[in-house]
Short mmCIF file of C-alpha atoms and ligand atoms in Angstrom, two decimals:
data_model
loop_
_atom_site.label_atom_id
_atom_site.label_comp_id
_atom_site.label_asym_id
_atom_site.label_seq_id
_atom_site.Cartn_x
_atom_site.Cartn_y
_atom_site.Cartn_z
CA MET A 1 -109.67 -28.86 -29.88
CA PRO A 2 -106.51 -29.39 -31.94
CA ASN A 3 -105.64 -27.02 -34.77
CA GLU A 4 -107.90 -24.22 -33.61
CA ILE A 5 -106.55 -20.98 -32.28
CA LYS A 6 -106.94 -21.23 -28.57
CA GLY A 7 -106.02 -18.84 -25.85
CA LEU A 8 -102.60 -19.54 -24.47
CA ASN A 9 -102.93 -21.34 -21.25
CA GLU A 10 -101.18 -22.06 -18.04
CA GLU A 11 -101.49 -25.29 -16.24
CA CYS A 12 -103.44 -26.72 -13.42
CA GLY A 13 -102.53 -27.40 -9.83
CA LEU A 14 -103.35 -30.48 -7.74
CA PHE A 15 -103.39 -31.02 -4.00
CA GLY A 16 -104.69 -34.05 -2.10
CA ILE A 17 -104.43 -35.17 1.51
CA TRP A 18 -105.36 -38.38 3.34
CA GLY A 19 -105.59 -38.73 7.11
CA ALA A 20 -105.97 -35.21 8.54
CA ASP A 21 -108.87 -33.85 10.61
CA ASN A 22 -108.91 -30.52 8.76
CA ALA A 23 -108.34 -32.02 5.30
CA ALA A 24 -110.38 -29.45 3.34
CA GLN A 25 -108.72 -26.48 5.08
CA LEU A 26 -105.26 -27.92 4.41
CA THR A 27 -106.25 -28.53 0.79
CA TYR A 28 -107.35 -24.90 0.53
CA ASP A 29 -104.01 -23.76 2.00
CA GLY A 30 -102.04 -26.02 -0.35
CA LEU A 31 -104.01 -24.91 -3.40
CA HIS A 32 -103.48 -21.31 -2.41
CA SER A 33 -99.75 -21.72 -3.01
CA LEU A 34 -100.51 -23.40 -6.36
CA GLN A 35 -102.73 -20.55 -7.56
CA HIS A 36 -100.07 -19.53 -10.12
CA ARG A 37 -100.85 -22.80 -11.96
CA GLY A 38 -104.44 -21.86 -12.67
CA GLN A 39 -106.70 -18.95 -11.91
CA GLU A 40 -109.89 -19.68 -13.73
CA GLY A 41 -111.56 -22.05 -11.36
CA ALA A 42 -111.03 -24.04 -8.19
CA GLY A 43 -112.65 -26.94 -6.43
CA ILE A 44 -112.27 -29.18 -3.38
CA VAL A 45 -113.88 -32.55 -2.66
CA SER A 46 -113.77 -33.92 0.87
CA ASN A 47 -114.31 -37.47 2.04
CA GLU A 48 -116.25 -37.94 5.26
CA ASN A 49 -116.24 -41.65 6.08
CA GLY A 50 -116.88 -42.46 2.43
CA GLN A 51 -119.36 -39.68 1.79
CA PHE A 52 -118.18 -37.00 -0.65
CA HIS A 53 -118.80 -33.26 -0.36
CA ARG A 54 -117.80 -30.78 -3.04
CA GLN A 55 -117.44 -27.04 -3.50
CA ARG A 56 -116.23 -25.63 -6.79
CA GLY A 57 -116.56 -22.41 -8.73
CA LEU A 58 -115.12 -20.05 -11.31
CA GLY A 59 -112.38 -17.61 -10.35
CA LEU A 60 -109.53 -17.48 -7.86
CA LEU A 61 -109.53 -19.87 -4.92
CA ALA A 62 -110.16 -17.00 -2.50
CA GLU A 63 -113.15 -15.93 -4.60
CA VAL A 64 -114.61 -19.42 -4.80
CA PHE A 65 -114.21 -19.82 -1.02
CA ALA A 66 -114.93 -16.18 -0.13
CA ASP A 67 -117.65 -17.33 2.21
CA PRO A 68 -115.76 -18.90 5.15
CA GLN A 69 -118.70 -21.25 5.75
CA LYS A 70 -117.89 -23.07 2.53
CA ILE A 71 -114.89 -24.89 4.00
CA ALA A 72 -117.10 -25.97 6.89
CA THR A 73 -119.33 -27.75 4.36
CA LEU A 74 -116.39 -30.00 3.48
CA PRO A 75 -115.92 -32.26 6.52
CA GLY A 76 -113.81 -35.40 6.55
CA THR A 77 -110.23 -36.56 6.94
CA ALA A 78 -109.35 -36.67 3.24
CA ALA A 79 -109.72 -34.23 0.37
CA ILE A 80 -108.49 -33.53 -3.14
CA GLY A 81 -108.49 -30.13 -4.84
CA HIS A 82 -107.72 -28.49 -8.14
CA VAL A 83 -106.99 -25.04 -9.54
CA ARG A 84 -107.73 -24.70 -13.23
CA TYR A 85 -106.77 -22.47 -16.09
CA ALA A 86 -109.03 -23.12 -19.04
CA THR A 87 -109.05 -21.94 -22.61
CA ALA A 88 -111.47 -19.65 -24.39
CA GLY A 89 -114.58 -21.60 -25.33
CA ASN A 90 -113.90 -24.06 -22.58
CA HIS A 91 -115.11 -22.05 -19.62
CA GLY A 92 -117.99 -23.03 -17.45
CA ILE A 93 -118.60 -24.64 -14.12
CA LYS A 94 -118.93 -28.14 -15.59
CA ASN A 95 -115.24 -28.16 -16.45
CA ILE A 96 -114.20 -27.11 -12.95
CA GLN A 97 -112.64 -30.02 -11.11
CA PRO A 98 -112.59 -32.31 -9.22
CA MET A 99 -115.17 -34.20 -11.26
CA PHE A 100 -117.42 -36.95 -9.87
CA PHE A 101 -118.08 -40.38 -11.32
CA ASP A 102 -120.24 -43.27 -10.16
CA HIS A 103 -118.53 -46.61 -9.71
CA PRO A 104 -120.14 -50.01 -9.16
CA GLY A 105 -117.50 -51.27 -6.69
CA GLU A 106 -116.40 -48.07 -4.98
CA GLY A 107 -119.70 -46.23 -5.13
CA GLN A 108 -118.17 -43.03 -6.35
CA PHE A 109 -114.84 -41.47 -7.22
CA ALA A 110 -113.53 -37.95 -7.72
CA LEU A 111 -110.87 -36.96 -10.23
CA ALA A 112 -108.58 -33.99 -10.87
CA HIS A 113 -106.16 -33.62 -13.80
CA ASN A 114 -103.15 -31.54 -14.79
CA GLY A 115 -101.94 -31.94 -18.35
CA ASN A 116 -103.16 -32.45 -21.87
CA LEU A 117 -103.90 -35.68 -23.70
CA THR A 118 -102.71 -36.01 -27.28
CA ASN A 119 -105.22 -38.72 -28.20
CA ALA A 120 -108.32 -37.17 -26.61
CA THR A 121 -110.21 -36.83 -29.89
CA GLN A 122 -109.76 -40.50 -30.68
CA LEU A 123 -110.68 -41.61 -27.17
CA ARG A 124 -113.74 -39.38 -27.13
CA ARG A 125 -114.84 -40.86 -30.45
CA ASP A 126 -114.37 -44.44 -29.18
CA LEU A 127 -116.22 -43.73 -25.94
CA THR A 128 -119.08 -41.98 -27.76
CA LYS A 129 -119.48 -45.09 -29.92
CA LYS A 130 -119.84 -47.07 -26.68
CA GLY A 131 -122.70 -44.79 -25.72
CA VAL A 132 -120.84 -42.62 -23.19
CA GLN A 133 -122.40 -39.21 -22.61
CA PHE A 134 -119.87 -36.65 -21.49
CA GLN A 135 -120.44 -34.31 -18.55
CA ALA A 136 -118.08 -31.61 -19.81
CA THR A 137 -115.87 -30.58 -22.73
CA SER A 138 -112.36 -30.88 -21.31
CA ASP A 139 -110.25 -33.99 -21.86
CA SER A 140 -109.88 -34.41 -18.09
CA GLU A 141 -113.10 -36.38 -18.00
CA LEU A 142 -111.80 -39.12 -20.30
CA LEU A 143 -109.98 -41.08 -17.60
CA GLY A 144 -113.14 -41.24 -15.50
CA GLU A 145 -115.16 -42.51 -18.45
CA LEU A 146 -112.50 -45.08 -19.34
CA ILE A 147 -112.53 -46.40 -15.76
CA GLN A 148 -116.31 -46.61 -15.81
CA THR A 149 -116.35 -48.59 -19.06
CA SER A 150 -113.34 -50.80 -18.28
CA SER A 151 -113.76 -54.56 -18.41
CA GLN A 152 -111.39 -55.05 -15.43
CA THR A 153 -112.97 -55.99 -12.14
CA ASN A 154 -111.46 -53.72 -9.48
CA PHE A 155 -110.75 -50.01 -9.33
CA ILE A 156 -106.94 -50.18 -9.44
CA ASP A 157 -106.91 -52.60 -12.39
CA GLN A 158 -109.48 -50.45 -14.17
CA LEU A 159 -107.34 -47.40 -13.50
CA LYS A 160 -104.17 -49.08 -14.76
CA ALA A 161 -105.86 -50.32 -17.93
CA SER A 162 -107.32 -46.86 -18.55
CA LEU A 163 -104.05 -45.01 -17.93
CA ASN A 164 -102.43 -47.27 -20.50
CA GLN A 165 -104.84 -45.97 -23.13
CA LEU A 166 -103.91 -42.34 -22.53
CA ARG A 167 -101.24 -40.50 -24.49
CA GLY A 168 -99.67 -37.14 -23.72
CA GLY A 169 -99.07 -35.34 -20.45
CA PHE A 170 -101.07 -36.20 -17.37
CA ALA A 171 -100.85 -36.00 -13.63
CA TYR A 172 -104.00 -37.21 -11.87
CA LEU A 173 -105.35 -37.23 -8.38
CA LEU A 174 -108.29 -39.55 -7.73
CA MET A 175 -110.21 -40.31 -4.58
CA THR A 176 -112.60 -43.14 -3.79
CA PRO A 177 -114.25 -43.61 -0.40
CA GLN A 178 -111.37 -45.97 0.52
CA MET A 179 -108.28 -44.42 -1.05
CA MET A 180 -106.51 -41.52 -2.69
CA VAL A 181 -104.57 -42.39 -5.85
CA ALA A 182 -102.05 -40.33 -7.83
CA ALA A 183 -100.78 -41.18 -11.31
CA LEU A 184 -98.15 -39.66 -13.59
CA ASP A 185 -97.70 -40.14 -17.34
CA PRO A 186 -94.81 -42.28 -18.66
CA ASN A 187 -92.78 -39.15 -19.52
CA GLY A 188 -93.39 -37.38 -16.23
CA PHE A 189 -94.08 -34.11 -18.06
CA ARG A 190 -95.64 -32.48 -15.00
CA PRO A 191 -94.20 -32.27 -11.50
CA LEU A 192 -95.97 -34.31 -8.83
CA VAL A 193 -94.66 -34.88 -5.32
CA VAL A 194 -95.50 -36.83 -2.19
CA GLY A 195 -95.25 -35.29 1.28
CA LYS A 196 -96.15 -36.13 4.85
CA LEU A 197 -97.44 -34.24 7.86
CA ALA A 198 -96.04 -34.88 11.32
CA ASN A 199 -99.31 -36.64 12.26
CA GLY A 200 -98.78 -39.14 9.42
CA ALA A 201 -101.24 -37.62 6.92
CA MET A 202 -100.06 -38.20 3.34
CA ILE A 203 -100.12 -35.50 0.69
CA VAL A 204 -99.72 -35.60 -3.09
CA CYS A 205 -99.48 -32.25 -4.87
CA SER A 206 -98.10 -30.49 -7.95
CA GLU A 207 -95.22 -28.58 -6.36
CA THR A 208 -93.17 -28.66 -3.18
CA CYS A 209 -94.17 -25.05 -2.36
CA ALA A 210 -97.59 -26.46 -1.38
CA LEU A 211 -95.92 -28.93 1.01
CA ASP A 212 -94.06 -26.03 2.64
CA GLN A 213 -97.29 -24.10 2.92
CA VAL A 214 -99.00 -26.78 5.02
CA GLY A 215 -95.89 -27.68 7.05
CA ALA A 216 -95.37 -31.07 5.39
CA THR A 217 -92.05 -32.71 4.66
CA PHE A 218 -91.10 -33.87 1.18
CA VAL A 219 -91.12 -37.66 0.80
CA ARG A 220 -90.43 -38.30 -2.89
CA ASP A 221 -91.22 -37.31 -6.46
CA VAL A 222 -93.85 -39.39 -8.21
CA GLU A 223 -91.98 -41.23 -10.95
CA PRO A 224 -93.18 -41.57 -14.56
CA GLY A 225 -95.59 -44.49 -14.98
CA GLU A 226 -96.26 -44.75 -11.25
CA ILE A 227 -99.44 -44.86 -9.30
CA ILE A 228 -99.35 -43.96 -5.60
CA ILE A 229 -102.13 -45.47 -3.52
CA VAL A 230 -102.85 -43.98 -0.10
CA THR A 231 -105.25 -45.68 2.31
CA ASP A 232 -105.69 -45.74 6.08
CA LYS A 233 -102.98 -48.43 6.10
CA GLY A 234 -100.38 -46.13 4.48
CA MET A 235 -98.83 -45.55 1.08
CA GLN A 236 -98.25 -48.16 -1.59
CA ILE A 237 -96.25 -47.57 -4.76
CA ASP A 238 -97.34 -49.34 -7.91
CA HIS A 239 -97.05 -48.63 -11.63
CA PHE A 240 -99.25 -48.90 -14.71
CA THR A 241 -96.28 -49.11 -17.09
CA THR A 242 -92.52 -49.56 -16.89
CA ASP A 243 -92.03 -48.26 -20.43
CA THR A 244 -91.05 -44.79 -19.22
CA HIS A 245 -88.83 -41.99 -20.57
CA LEU A 246 -88.46 -39.02 -18.27
CA SER A 247 -88.96 -35.76 -20.17
CA ILE A 248 -90.08 -33.22 -17.64
CA CYS A 249 -91.38 -29.96 -19.09
CA SER A 250 -88.52 -27.44 -19.22
CA MET A 251 -91.14 -24.63 -19.09
CA GLU A 252 -91.83 -25.68 -15.50
CA TYR A 253 -88.30 -24.58 -14.64
CA ILE A 254 -88.37 -21.52 -16.93
CA TYR A 255 -91.72 -19.99 -16.05
CA PHE A 256 -94.52 -22.09 -14.59
CA ALA A 257 -93.38 -23.41 -11.26
CA ARG A 258 -92.96 -21.16 -8.26
CA PRO A 259 -89.32 -20.26 -7.60
CA ASP A 260 -89.46 -21.69 -4.08
CA SER A 261 -90.39 -25.13 -5.44
CA VAL A 262 -87.92 -27.94 -5.98
CA ILE A 263 -88.54 -30.18 -9.01
CA ARG A 264 -86.74 -33.51 -8.98
CA GLY A 265 -84.10 -32.23 -6.59
CA ILE A 266 -83.48 -28.99 -8.49
CA SER A 267 -84.46 -25.65 -6.98
CA VAL A 268 -86.48 -23.69 -9.53
CA HIS A 269 -84.99 -20.38 -8.32
CA GLU A 270 -81.41 -21.68 -8.58
CA ALA A 271 -82.09 -23.15 -12.05
CA ARG A 272 -83.44 -19.77 -13.20
CA LYS A 273 -80.41 -17.99 -11.79
CA ARG A 274 -78.20 -20.37 -13.76
CA MET A 275 -80.25 -19.65 -16.92
CA GLY A 276 -79.66 -15.92 -16.34
CA ALA A 277 -75.94 -16.52 -15.76
CA ALA A 278 -75.75 -18.65 -18.91
CA ILE A 279 -77.31 -16.01 -21.16
CA ALA A 280 -74.93 -13.45 -19.61
CA LYS A 281 -72.03 -15.65 -20.79
CA GLU A 282 -73.57 -16.42 -24.19
CA ALA A 283 -74.60 -12.84 -25.01
CA PRO A 284 -72.64 -10.32 -22.94
CA VAL A 285 -73.32 -6.63 -23.29
CA LYS A 286 -71.93 -3.45 -21.69
CA ALA A 287 -74.61 -1.83 -19.57
CA ASP A 288 -75.18 0.11 -16.34
CA VAL A 289 -77.92 -1.94 -14.72
CA VAL A 290 -79.74 -5.28 -14.97
CA ILE A 291 -83.48 -5.36 -14.42
CA GLY A 292 -85.92 -8.25 -14.51
CA VAL A 293 -89.58 -8.39 -15.51
CA PRO A 294 -91.47 -9.07 -12.30
CA ASN A 295 -92.10 -11.63 -11.00
CA SER A 296 -91.18 -14.68 -13.04
CA SER A 297 -87.90 -13.24 -14.41
CA LEU A 298 -86.37 -11.92 -11.21
CA SER A 299 -84.38 -15.08 -10.47
CA ALA A 300 -82.88 -15.07 -13.97
CA ALA A 301 -82.11 -11.33 -13.74
CA ILE A 302 -80.25 -11.89 -10.45
CA GLY A 303 -78.29 -14.67 -12.16
CA TYR A 304 -77.45 -12.40 -15.09
CA ALA A 305 -76.27 -9.65 -12.75
CA GLN A 306 -74.11 -11.99 -10.66
CA ALA A 307 -72.45 -13.52 -13.71
CA SER A 308 -71.91 -10.25 -15.59
CA GLY A 309 -70.86 -8.10 -12.65
CA ILE A 310 -73.40 -5.46 -13.72
CA HIS A 311 -75.45 -4.44 -10.74
CA TYR A 312 -79.06 -5.51 -10.33
CA ASP A 313 -81.77 -3.04 -9.44
CA MET A 314 -85.53 -2.96 -9.09
CA GLY A 315 -86.32 -1.14 -12.31
CA MET A 316 -89.88 -2.38 -12.62
CA ILE A 317 -92.80 -2.91 -10.29
CA LYS A 318 -95.69 -5.29 -10.68
CA ASN A 319 -99.10 -4.27 -9.48
CA GLN A 320 -100.05 -7.29 -7.36
CA TYR A 321 -103.77 -6.68 -7.83
CA VAL A 322 -103.90 -7.39 -11.56
CA ALA A 323 -104.69 -10.98 -12.44
CA ARG A 324 -103.89 -12.74 -15.69
CA THR A 325 -103.36 -10.75 -18.88
CA PHE A 326 -101.86 -13.47 -20.94
CA ILE A 327 -105.01 -15.19 -22.17
CA GLU A 328 -107.04 -12.07 -22.87
CA PRO A 329 -108.76 -12.66 -26.21
CA THR A 330 -107.61 -9.58 -28.11
CA GLN A 331 -104.24 -7.93 -28.53
CA ALA A 332 -105.66 -4.55 -27.41
CA LYS A 333 -106.86 -6.10 -24.15
CA ARG A 334 -103.53 -7.86 -23.62
CA VAL A 335 -101.58 -4.62 -24.11
CA ARG A 336 -103.87 -2.81 -21.71
CA GLY A 337 -103.47 -5.70 -19.26
CA VAL A 338 -99.68 -5.51 -19.38
CA SER A 339 -99.81 -1.72 -18.96
CA MET A 340 -102.01 -2.09 -15.87
CA LYS A 341 -99.61 -4.68 -14.48
CA LEU A 342 -96.13 -3.27 -14.99
CA SER A 343 -94.56 0.11 -14.29
CA VAL A 344 -91.04 1.54 -14.30
CA VAL A 345 -88.98 3.02 -11.46
CA LYS A 346 -87.66 6.06 -13.35
CA SER A 347 -84.72 6.76 -11.02
CA VAL A 348 -83.27 3.34 -11.81
CA VAL A 349 -83.51 3.55 -15.59
CA ALA A 350 -83.26 7.20 -16.67
CA GLY A 351 -80.09 7.90 -18.65
CA LYS A 352 -78.88 4.29 -18.30
CA ASP A 353 -77.92 1.47 -20.62
CA ILE A 354 -80.17 -1.36 -19.49
CA VAL A 355 -80.11 -5.13 -19.65
CA LEU A 356 -83.73 -6.26 -19.49
CA VAL A 357 -84.04 -9.95 -18.57
CA ASP A 358 -87.27 -11.83 -19.24
CA ASP A 359 -87.93 -15.55 -18.91
CA SER A 360 -89.59 -15.96 -22.30
CA ILE A 361 -91.18 -14.23 -25.26
CA VAL A 362 -94.39 -15.78 -26.54
CA ARG A 363 -96.33 -13.27 -28.62
CA GLY A 364 -93.98 -10.38 -27.88
CA THR A 365 -96.64 -8.26 -26.16
CA THR A 366 -94.79 -7.90 -22.86
CA SER A 367 -91.32 -7.14 -24.22
CA SER A 368 -92.44 -4.57 -26.78
CA TYR A 369 -94.50 -2.78 -24.17
CA ILE A 370 -91.69 -2.79 -21.62
CA VAL A 371 -89.01 -1.64 -24.04
CA ARG A 372 -91.20 1.34 -24.95
CA LEU A 373 -91.92 2.03 -21.31
CA LEU A 374 -88.22 1.99 -20.42
CA LYS A 375 -87.36 4.30 -23.29
CA ARG A 376 -90.15 6.67 -22.31
CA ALA A 377 -88.69 6.71 -18.80
CA GLY A 378 -85.39 7.90 -20.27
CA ALA A 379 -83.40 4.69 -20.78
CA LYS A 380 -80.44 5.29 -23.13
CA SER A 381 -80.55 1.75 -24.54
CA VAL A 382 -82.40 -1.48 -23.78
CA HIS A 383 -80.72 -4.84 -24.38
CA VAL A 384 -83.22 -7.67 -24.02
CA ARG A 385 -81.90 -11.01 -22.82
CA ILE A 386 -84.30 -13.96 -22.75
CA ALA A 387 -83.37 -16.67 -20.27
CA SER A 388 -84.81 -19.44 -22.48
CA PRO A 389 -84.44 -20.37 -26.16
CA VAL A 390 -86.64 -19.06 -28.99
CA LEU A 391 -90.13 -20.47 -28.41
CA LYS A 392 -91.21 -21.64 -31.83
CA PHE A 393 -92.97 -24.99 -31.50
CA PRO A 394 -96.32 -25.71 -29.89
CA CYS A 395 -96.71 -27.72 -26.70
CA TYR A 396 -99.25 -30.52 -26.60
CA TYR A 397 -98.59 -31.86 -23.13
CA GLY A 398 -100.32 -29.40 -20.86
CA ILE A 399 -99.04 -25.93 -21.62
CA ASP A 400 -101.69 -24.71 -23.91
CA ILE A 401 -99.58 -23.29 -26.69
CA GLN A 402 -100.99 -25.51 -29.39
CA THR A 403 -100.61 -23.30 -32.42
CA THR A 404 -97.60 -21.60 -33.96
CA LYS A 405 -99.73 -18.80 -35.36
CA GLU A 406 -99.28 -16.50 -32.41
CA LEU A 407 -95.71 -17.47 -31.53
CA ILE A 408 -93.53 -14.56 -32.60
CA GLY A 409 -90.48 -16.87 -32.61
CA ALA A 410 -92.12 -19.22 -35.11
CA ASN A 411 -92.91 -16.43 -37.51
CA HIS A 412 -89.87 -14.13 -37.25
CA SER A 413 -86.09 -14.33 -37.00
CA VAL A 414 -84.32 -12.98 -33.90
CA PRO A 415 -83.19 -9.74 -35.65
CA GLU A 416 -86.79 -9.23 -36.82
CA ILE A 417 -88.13 -9.78 -33.29
CA CYS A 418 -85.53 -7.33 -31.98
CA GLN A 419 -86.85 -4.73 -34.37
CA LEU A 420 -90.49 -5.54 -33.66
CA ILE A 421 -90.05 -5.09 -29.91
CA GLY A 422 -87.94 -1.96 -30.41
CA ALA A 423 -84.89 -3.23 -28.50
CA ASP A 424 -81.29 -2.16 -29.10
CA SER A 425 -80.22 -5.80 -29.01
CA LEU A 426 -81.88 -9.13 -28.35
CA ALA A 427 -80.48 -12.55 -27.48
CA TYR A 428 -82.01 -15.83 -26.35
CA LEU A 429 -80.41 -18.62 -24.34
CA SER A 430 -79.32 -21.63 -26.43
CA VAL A 431 -81.06 -24.98 -25.97
CA ASN A 432 -77.79 -26.44 -24.62
CA GLY A 433 -77.45 -23.51 -22.25
CA LEU A 434 -80.95 -24.19 -20.98
CA VAL A 435 -80.42 -27.91 -20.49
CA GLU A 436 -77.11 -27.35 -18.71
CA SER A 437 -78.56 -24.60 -16.52
CA ILE A 438 -81.36 -26.82 -15.29
CA GLY A 439 -78.77 -29.51 -14.63
CA ALA A 440 -78.52 -33.15 -15.47
CA LEU A 441 -81.58 -34.90 -14.14
CA ASN A 442 -80.37 -38.40 -15.00
CA ASP A 443 -78.62 -40.25 -17.78
CA GLN A 444 -81.63 -40.20 -20.10
CA PRO A 445 -81.55 -38.38 -23.44
CA ASN A 446 -81.72 -34.59 -23.12
CA HIS A 447 -81.15 -34.97 -19.36
CA GLY A 448 -84.73 -36.06 -18.83
CA LEU A 449 -86.15 -32.76 -20.12
CA CYS A 450 -88.71 -31.92 -22.78
CA THR A 451 -87.42 -29.03 -24.90
CA ALA A 452 -89.91 -29.51 -27.74
CA TYR A 453 -91.08 -25.86 -27.71
CA PHE A 454 -87.60 -24.83 -28.70
CA ASP A 455 -86.31 -27.63 -30.92
CA GLY A 456 -89.42 -29.52 -32.06
CA GLN A 457 -88.06 -32.76 -30.57
CA TYR A 458 -91.29 -34.18 -29.19
CA PRO A 459 -90.68 -37.11 -26.85
CA THR A 460 -93.89 -38.90 -27.94
CA PRO A 461 -95.95 -39.23 -31.13
CA LEU A 462 -98.47 -36.38 -31.44
CA TYR A 463 -101.57 -38.40 -32.41
CA ASP A 464 -104.54 -35.96 -32.72
CA TYR A 465 -102.15 -33.07 -33.28
CA GLN A 466 -99.84 -34.57 -35.91
CA ALA A 467 -101.70 -33.29 -38.99
CA GLY A 468 -101.96 -29.74 -37.65
CA PHE A 469 -98.32 -29.77 -36.64
CA ASP A 470 -97.21 -31.02 -40.06
CA ALA A 471 -99.20 -28.23 -41.71
CA ASP A 472 -97.56 -25.63 -39.43
CA VAL A 473 -94.10 -26.99 -40.13
CA ALA A 474 -94.72 -26.92 -43.88
CA ARG A 475 -96.19 -23.40 -43.76
CA LEU A 476 -93.38 -21.91 -41.70
CA GLY A 477 -90.46 -24.10 -42.75
CA LEU A 478 -89.87 -24.43 -39.02
CA TYR A 479 -87.07 -26.93 -38.90
CA GLU A 480 -85.09 -25.38 -41.77
CA GLY A 481 -85.57 -21.92 -40.35
CA ALA A 482 -84.49 -22.90 -36.83
CA ASN A 483 -82.26 -20.16 -35.42
P1 AMP B 501 -95.78 -12.36 -24.43
O1 AMP B 501 -96.11 -11.04 -23.82
O2 AMP B 501 -96.93 -12.93 -25.19
O3 AMP B 501 -94.52 -12.38 -25.21
O4 AMP B 501 -95.60 -13.37 -23.20
C1 AMP B 501 -94.40 -13.42 -22.54
C2 AMP B 501 -94.60 -13.27 -21.06
O5 AMP B 501 -95.62 -14.14 -20.57
C3 AMP B 501 -93.32 -13.64 -20.37
O6 AMP B 501 -92.94 -12.50 -19.63
C4 AMP B 501 -93.64 -14.81 -19.47
O7 AMP B 501 -93.33 -14.49 -18.13
C5 AMP B 501 -95.13 -15.06 -19.61
N1 AMP B 501 -95.42 -16.41 -20.13
C6 AMP B 501 -94.67 -17.24 -20.85
N2 AMP B 501 -95.33 -18.36 -21.19
C7 AMP B 501 -96.56 -18.23 -20.67
C8 AMP B 501 -97.75 -19.05 -20.70
N3 AMP B 501 -97.80 -20.19 -21.37
N4 AMP B 501 -98.84 -18.59 -20.03
C9 AMP B 501 -98.83 -17.42 -19.41
N5 AMP B 501 -97.76 -16.59 -19.37
C10 AMP B 501 -96.63 -16.98 -20.00
#
């Protein structure tokens, strides 16, 4: 759905296991620690000697599997699962993964996807011409349809040929009766890791926090362009392309991933602390106390406090029982959502000069609400420090910010945003500061990171999205106006 205003979106989470008696239960446990990557729907497919069983539904994992009997309907020693965060207009059970496909050689296969394809419109058009009838509306289905219509003769060759037709960001988990297969796009936009249980069961999942959850040890990151094939004989590493350019999504480090995860050897929590420390150096301010916006900004706030010497305190509380507010359809609902979610500890802020650290500003809803809340609680001044650069370009690789229209940073200068959110001062981390804080991933350009949201340097052509992007750039003068 390029060029339409869509709800801003999080990502999806993947977990798959091969070779464990309680595969579905372990998949549930792993997905539970990936719930932050998607709260709209969840599903698990188990593999019992080649026979597939599936449970899926809308809502949180615990809601979908509220009936404890449901896990018991998923027998077998292998399973793959998915947590999904969909956009407005794209809801519905049919889009909840894993999806099923028939296959002449394998009988059947299941598929789960994290990411966003940039050539989905074109692929959908080509497949429709071939007579393909789609099960659902999300682009996740396309890989399954490409495999089904491939002229190659075995599943792995069909998969490789199909993956080579995809553009954009994708991490996939597939399961046939005989194997579990993981694949990562040539830029490695999304994290994907391999782990192992003591009994030899192999796991592939989105983040290392899910490995910790099920007591597995980390084996390796899935590399861009790779496919990992797990069968009863063990794990085999193959690739569908060697034309790869690592550009892992910097938003994973800034906001999406859980702080206890490690992405390509870098602790997310430590990277966030370094981002906080870096903005403290770049934009120092005299204040009495540093507070963070719970929960995603707490690591950066600790980093800011440590680097500045200003003490850190728990100035805000998050009500743990409020789910997502971010993709509510109207501004009024979003404001109400934020107000239900966050509250101030008055004793910490009253009469104080405050540094308020947040990980990012998207529309500005959260920061303007919090600044007002802090002032109402008696704060003398509120200095907002954002531990990432100004977010002004859309993302087309799996973080569903595909329009500039709602991005406050695309439409206003930093002094204007400061005024709009009612802060006494506002500063963002520089792009260099961000890249250095995350740390050099390798010797590739931009240290193997995608920073397109901040600098418009997209690591791949945009295909379906190019025309809309060009129109946005022309309308907003984005590159010239870069601050
Ligand atoms: P906003 O209130 O629209 O400015 O959103 C900013 C807040 O949402 C920040 O505090 C972030 O923690 C969080 N955030 C940033 N990016 C996303 C995203 N793509 N999806 C959901 N929440 C986000």
